Amino acid sequence: MRQTAQWMMAAAVIALCGMTTGCKDNAQRPVNGTMEEAVAPGDAPQAVVDLMKHVNIDECYETLMEDKTTGVSVWSLMKCSDTISSEGYGMVVAKGDVKTALPQLRHGRMPRTRYDATTGELLIVGADTEGTGVNIERVYMLRFDENGYASITNSIDPYEMQEAWCKALTYTIDGQDITFYAEGKPLATVTNHIEDMGGFMDDAIYIGEQISYSIEGPLTVHVTPGVNFVVGKVLHYDDMPTFSATVTMSESGPTLSDFTVDK
């Protein structure tokens, strides 16, 4: 009877830890992903496809890059007309006088470009999803052929990037403190200050809603994890850090290195 009572008490404590934030969990857990599979950015509106059958750079386009040294230029289509939006689709890439229309490339609200004349690689960052609390970007790599036409040779699907972080990033919980690890090494400790959400869920940390890139130097990805609480199904980003890593693109998928915490 005494052993049974002790077992029941231990089970109650374990159950209580799952519903509160006051217990310590020393085991490193992998973060979870919000995306269950790769999701295509969708098809461009027919108005975009029709307009870009004949490229005419006018007030409908925004200049993203115009490098006179290399002759490489990039434009994003902002509207099809004064009354028809491009819905974030459509880009034109040029080398010299040769222009390549890419109506299916989704640039979103804040596209960025970088051309490396040494490698001949043109990077374009566009957004798959933008909204309140959500910013999911995609990287495209393009190259020019001998005639000056551009084609997409590689890209990083947001799901691929999410899964790369899920393999690298783990965490532990001690009361209100969450410690993050990159490939097993401590990266950052943050303290949760949200008190009205009923405590952490067992699967407390998710990534996937906040994935962005910087391309001024080496290709770098930035992710912000969200916290999942017992009350509600919306991830919370209060108190959460943003992590960065250098990205290497390959045919087998992206690899991450040099993990840091954004200032």
Coordinates of C-alpha atoms in Angstrom, one line a residue:
M1 CA 0.0 0.0 0.0
R2 CA 2.8 2.4 0.8
Q3 CA 4.5 1.7 -2.5
T4 CA 1.2 2.3 -4.3
A5 CA 0.7 5.6 -2.5
Q6 CA 4.2 6.7 -3.4
W7 CA 3.7 5.8 -7.0
M8 CA 0.4 7.8 -7.2
M9 CA 2.1 10.8 -5.6
A10 CA 5.0 10.7 -8.1
A11 CA 2.5 10.4 -11.0
A12 CA 0.6 13.4 -9.7
V13 CA 3.8 15.5 -9.6
I14 CA 4.7 14.5 -13.1
A15 CA 1.2 15.4 -14.3
L16 CA 1.5 18.8 -12.5
C17 CA 4.8 19.5 -14.2
G18 CA 3.2 19.1 -17.6
M19 CA 0.6 21.8 -16.7
T20 CA 2.8 24.3 -15.0
T21 CA 6.1 26.1 -15.6
G22 CA 7.6 25.5 -12.2
C23 CA 9.4 22.2 -12.8
K24 CA 12.8 21.6 -14.2
D25 CA 13.5 19.6 -17.3
N26 CA 17.2 18.9 -17.8
A27 CA 16.7 16.8 -21.0
Q28 CA 17.4 18.7 -24.2
R29 CA 14.3 18.6 -26.5
P30 CA 14.3 19.3 -30.2
V31 CA 12.2 22.3 -31.3
N32 CA 9.1 21.6 -33.3
G33 CA 8.1 22.8 -36.8
T34 CA 4.9 24.6 -37.6
M35 CA 5.0 23.4 -41.3
E36 CA 4.2 19.8 -41.8
E37 CA 5.5 19.6 -45.4
A38 CA 6.8 21.7 -48.2
V39 CA 4.3 24.2 -49.5
A40 CA 4.6 25.8 -52.9
P41 CA 4.3 29.6 -53.0
G42 CA 1.3 29.2 -55.4
D43 CA 0.7 30.3 -59.0
A44 CA 1.0 33.8 -60.2
P45 CA -2.3 35.6 -61.1
Q46 CA -3.1 35.3 -64.8
A47 CA -2.9 39.0 -65.1
V48 CA 0.8 38.8 -64.1
V49 CA 1.5 36.0 -66.5
D50 CA -0.2 37.8 -69.4
L51 CA 1.5 41.1 -68.7
M52 CA 5.0 39.5 -68.5
K53 CA 4.7 37.7 -71.9
H54 CA 6.1 41.0 -73.2
V55 CA 8.5 42.7 -70.9
N56 CA 8.3 46.5 -70.8
I57 CA 9.9 48.1 -67.8
D58 CA 7.7 51.0 -66.8
E59 CA 6.1 52.5 -63.7
C60 CA 4.6 49.1 -62.9
Y61 CA 8.0 47.8 -61.9
E62 CA 10.4 48.7 -59.0
T63 CA 14.1 48.6 -59.6
L64 CA 15.8 46.3 -57.0
M65 CA 19.3 46.3 -58.5
E66 CA 21.1 48.0 -61.4
D67 CA 24.8 47.2 -61.6
K68 CA 26.4 49.0 -64.4
T69 CA 29.7 47.2 -63.9
T70 CA 28.3 43.7 -64.5
G71 CA 25.2 44.8 -66.5
V72 CA 22.9 42.9 -64.2
S73 CA 19.6 44.4 -63.3
V74 CA 16.6 43.1 -61.3
W75 CA 13.0 44.5 -61.2
S76 CA 10.0 43.4 -59.2
L77 CA 6.5 43.8 -60.6
M78 CA 4.4 45.9 -58.2
K79 CA 1.2 46.2 -60.2
C80 CA -0.3 45.1 -63.5
S81 CA -2.2 48.3 -63.8
D82 CA -3.6 51.1 -61.6
T83 CA -6.5 48.8 -60.7
I84 CA -4.9 45.3 -60.7
S85 CA -2.3 44.2 -58.2
S86 CA 0.6 41.8 -58.9
E87 CA -0.2 40.2 -55.5
G88 CA 3.6 40.0 -54.9
Y89 CA 4.4 38.0 -58.0
G90 CA 6.6 38.7 -61.0
M91 CA 10.3 39.6 -61.4
V92 CA 12.5 40.5 -64.4
V93 CA 16.2 39.7 -64.4
A94 CA 18.5 41.2 -67.1
K95 CA 22.1 40.9 -68.2
G96 CA 22.9 43.7 -70.6
D97 CA 20.0 44.0 -73.0
V98 CA 18.8 40.4 -72.5
K99 CA 15.8 40.3 -70.1
T100 CA 14.3 37.2 -68.5
A101 CA 10.7 37.3 -67.2
L102 CA 10.0 35.3 -64.1
P103 CA 6.2 35.7 -63.5
Q104 CA 6.0 32.8 -61.0
L105 CA 8.7 34.1 -58.7
R106 CA 7.0 35.6 -55.6
H107 CA 8.9 38.6 -54.3
G108 CA 6.5 39.8 -51.6
R109 CA 6.8 43.2 -49.9
M110 CA 10.5 43.3 -49.2
P111 CA 12.6 41.5 -51.9
R112 CA 16.4 41.7 -51.8
T113 CA 19.0 40.8 -54.4
R114 CA 22.7 40.3 -54.6
Y115 CA 24.9 39.4 -57.6
D116 CA 28.3 37.8 -57.2
A117 CA 30.3 38.5 -60.3
T118 CA 33.0 36.0 -59.2
T119 CA 30.7 33.0 -59.0
G120 CA 28.1 34.2 -61.4
E121 CA 25.4 33.6 -58.8
L122 CA 22.4 35.9 -58.4
L123 CA 20.5 35.6 -55.1
I124 CA 16.9 36.7 -54.7
V125 CA 15.0 36.7 -51.4
G126 CA 11.3 36.7 -51.7
A127 CA 8.4 36.1 -49.2
D128 CA 6.1 33.0 -49.4
T129 CA 3.9 34.3 -46.6
E130 CA 3.6 37.7 -44.9
G131 CA 1.1 38.7 -42.3
T132 CA 0.6 39.6 -38.6
G133 CA 3.2 37.6 -36.7
V134 CA 4.3 35.6 -39.8
N135 CA 7.1 36.3 -42.2
I136 CA 8.3 33.2 -44.2
E137 CA 10.9 33.9 -46.8
R138 CA 12.4 31.8 -49.6
V139 CA 15.8 32.1 -51.3
Y140 CA 16.4 31.7 -55.0
M141 CA 19.7 31.2 -56.8
L142 CA 19.9 32.1 -60.5
R143 CA 22.6 31.9 -63.1
F144 CA 22.9 33.3 -66.6
D145 CA 23.6 31.2 -69.7
E146 CA 26.0 32.1 -72.5
N147 CA 23.2 34.1 -74.1
G148 CA 22.5 36.2 -71.0
Y149 CA 19.2 34.5 -70.1
A150 CA 18.6 33.7 -66.4
S151 CA 17.2 30.6 -64.8
I152 CA 16.6 29.4 -61.3
T153 CA 19.2 26.8 -60.4
N154 CA 18.5 26.3 -56.7
S155 CA 16.2 27.5 -54.0
I156 CA 15.6 27.0 -50.3
D157 CA 12.1 25.9 -49.5
P158 CA 11.0 27.3 -46.1
Y159 CA 10.1 23.8 -45.0
E160 CA 13.7 22.7 -45.7
M161 CA 15.1 25.5 -43.6
Q162 CA 12.6 24.7 -40.8
E163 CA 13.8 21.1 -40.8
A164 CA 17.4 22.1 -40.7
W165 CA 16.8 24.2 -37.6
C166 CA 14.7 21.4 -36.0
K167 CA 17.8 19.1 -36.3
A168 CA 20.2 21.7 -34.9
L169 CA 18.2 23.5 -32.2
T170 CA 17.2 22.1 -28.8
Y171 CA 16.0 23.5 -25.5
T172 CA 15.6 22.9 -21.8
I173 CA 13.2 24.4 -19.3
D174 CA 13.9 25.4 -15.7
G175 CA 11.0 27.2 -14.2
Q176 CA 10.5 30.2 -16.4
D177 CA 13.9 30.0 -17.9
I178 CA 14.3 28.5 -21.4
T179 CA 17.8 27.6 -22.5
F180 CA 18.5 27.0 -26.2
Y181 CA 21.3 24.9 -27.7
A182 CA 22.7 24.7 -31.2
E183 CA 24.1 21.3 -32.0
G184 CA 24.2 20.6 -28.3
K185 CA 26.1 23.8 -27.3
P186 CA 24.4 26.5 -25.2
L187 CA 23.3 29.4 -27.3
A188 CA 21.0 31.6 -25.1
T189 CA 18.9 31.6 -22.0
V190 CA 15.7 33.7 -21.9
T191 CA 13.1 34.2 -19.2
N192 CA 9.4 33.9 -19.9
H193 CA 7.3 36.7 -18.5
I194 CA 3.8 35.6 -19.7
E195 CA 1.8 34.6 -16.7
D196 CA -1.8 34.2 -17.9
M197 CA -1.5 31.4 -20.5
G198 CA -1.6 28.4 -18.2
G199 CA 2.1 27.3 -18.4
F200 CA 4.1 25.7 -21.2
M201 CA 2.8 22.8 -23.2
D202 CA 4.9 19.6 -23.3
D203 CA 6.0 20.6 -26.8
A204 CA 6.7 24.2 -25.9
I205 CA 8.9 25.6 -28.6
Y206 CA 8.1 25.9 -32.3
I207 CA 9.8 27.5 -35.3
G208 CA 8.6 28.1 -38.8
E209 CA 6.5 31.3 -38.7
Q210 CA 9.5 33.6 -38.6
I211 CA 12.2 32.8 -41.2
S212 CA 14.1 35.5 -43.0
Y213 CA 17.4 36.1 -44.7
S214 CA 20.2 38.6 -45.0
I215 CA 22.4 38.6 -48.1
E216 CA 24.8 41.6 -47.6
G217 CA 27.6 39.2 -46.8
P218 CA 27.4 35.4 -46.5
L219 CA 23.9 34.1 -46.9
T220 CA 22.5 34.2 -43.4
V221 CA 19.2 32.9 -42.1
H222 CA 17.3 34.3 -39.1
V223 CA 14.7 32.5 -37.1
T224 CA 12.6 33.4 -34.1
P225 CA 11.1 30.6 -32.0
G226 CA 7.6 30.9 -30.6
V227 CA 6.3 29.5 -27.3
N228 CA 3.2 27.2 -27.1
F229 CA 1.2 27.6 -23.9
V230 CA -1.6 25.4 -22.5
V231 CA -4.2 28.2 -23.1
G232 CA -4.8 28.9 -26.8
K233 CA -3.1 27.6 -30.0
V234 CA -1.3 30.8 -31.0
L235 CA 2.5 31.0 -30.7
H236 CA 3.9 33.8 -28.6
Y237 CA 7.1 35.6 -29.4
D238 CA 7.4 37.8 -26.3
D239 CA 10.9 37.4 -24.7
M240 CA 12.0 35.1 -27.5
P241 CA 15.4 35.7 -29.1
T242 CA 16.2 35.6 -32.8
F243 CA 18.9 33.2 -33.9
S244 CA 21.1 33.3 -37.0
A245 CA 23.2 30.9 -38.9
T246 CA 25.3 30.9 -42.0
V247 CA 23.7 29.0 -44.8
T248 CA 25.4 26.8 -47.4
M249 CA 23.2 25.9 -50.4
S250 CA 23.6 22.5 -52.2
E251 CA 21.5 20.1 -54.2
S252 CA 20.9 18.0 -51.1
G253 CA 19.5 21.0 -49.1
P254 CA 20.8 23.7 -46.9
T255 CA 23.3 23.2 -44.2
L256 CA 23.8 25.6 -41.2
S257 CA 26.9 26.7 -39.3
D258 CA 28.2 29.5 -37.1
F259 CA 25.1 29.8 -34.9
T260 CA 24.7 33.2 -33.1
V261 CA 22.1 35.3 -31.3
D262 CA 21.0 38.5 -33.0
K263 CA 21.7 41.7 -31.1

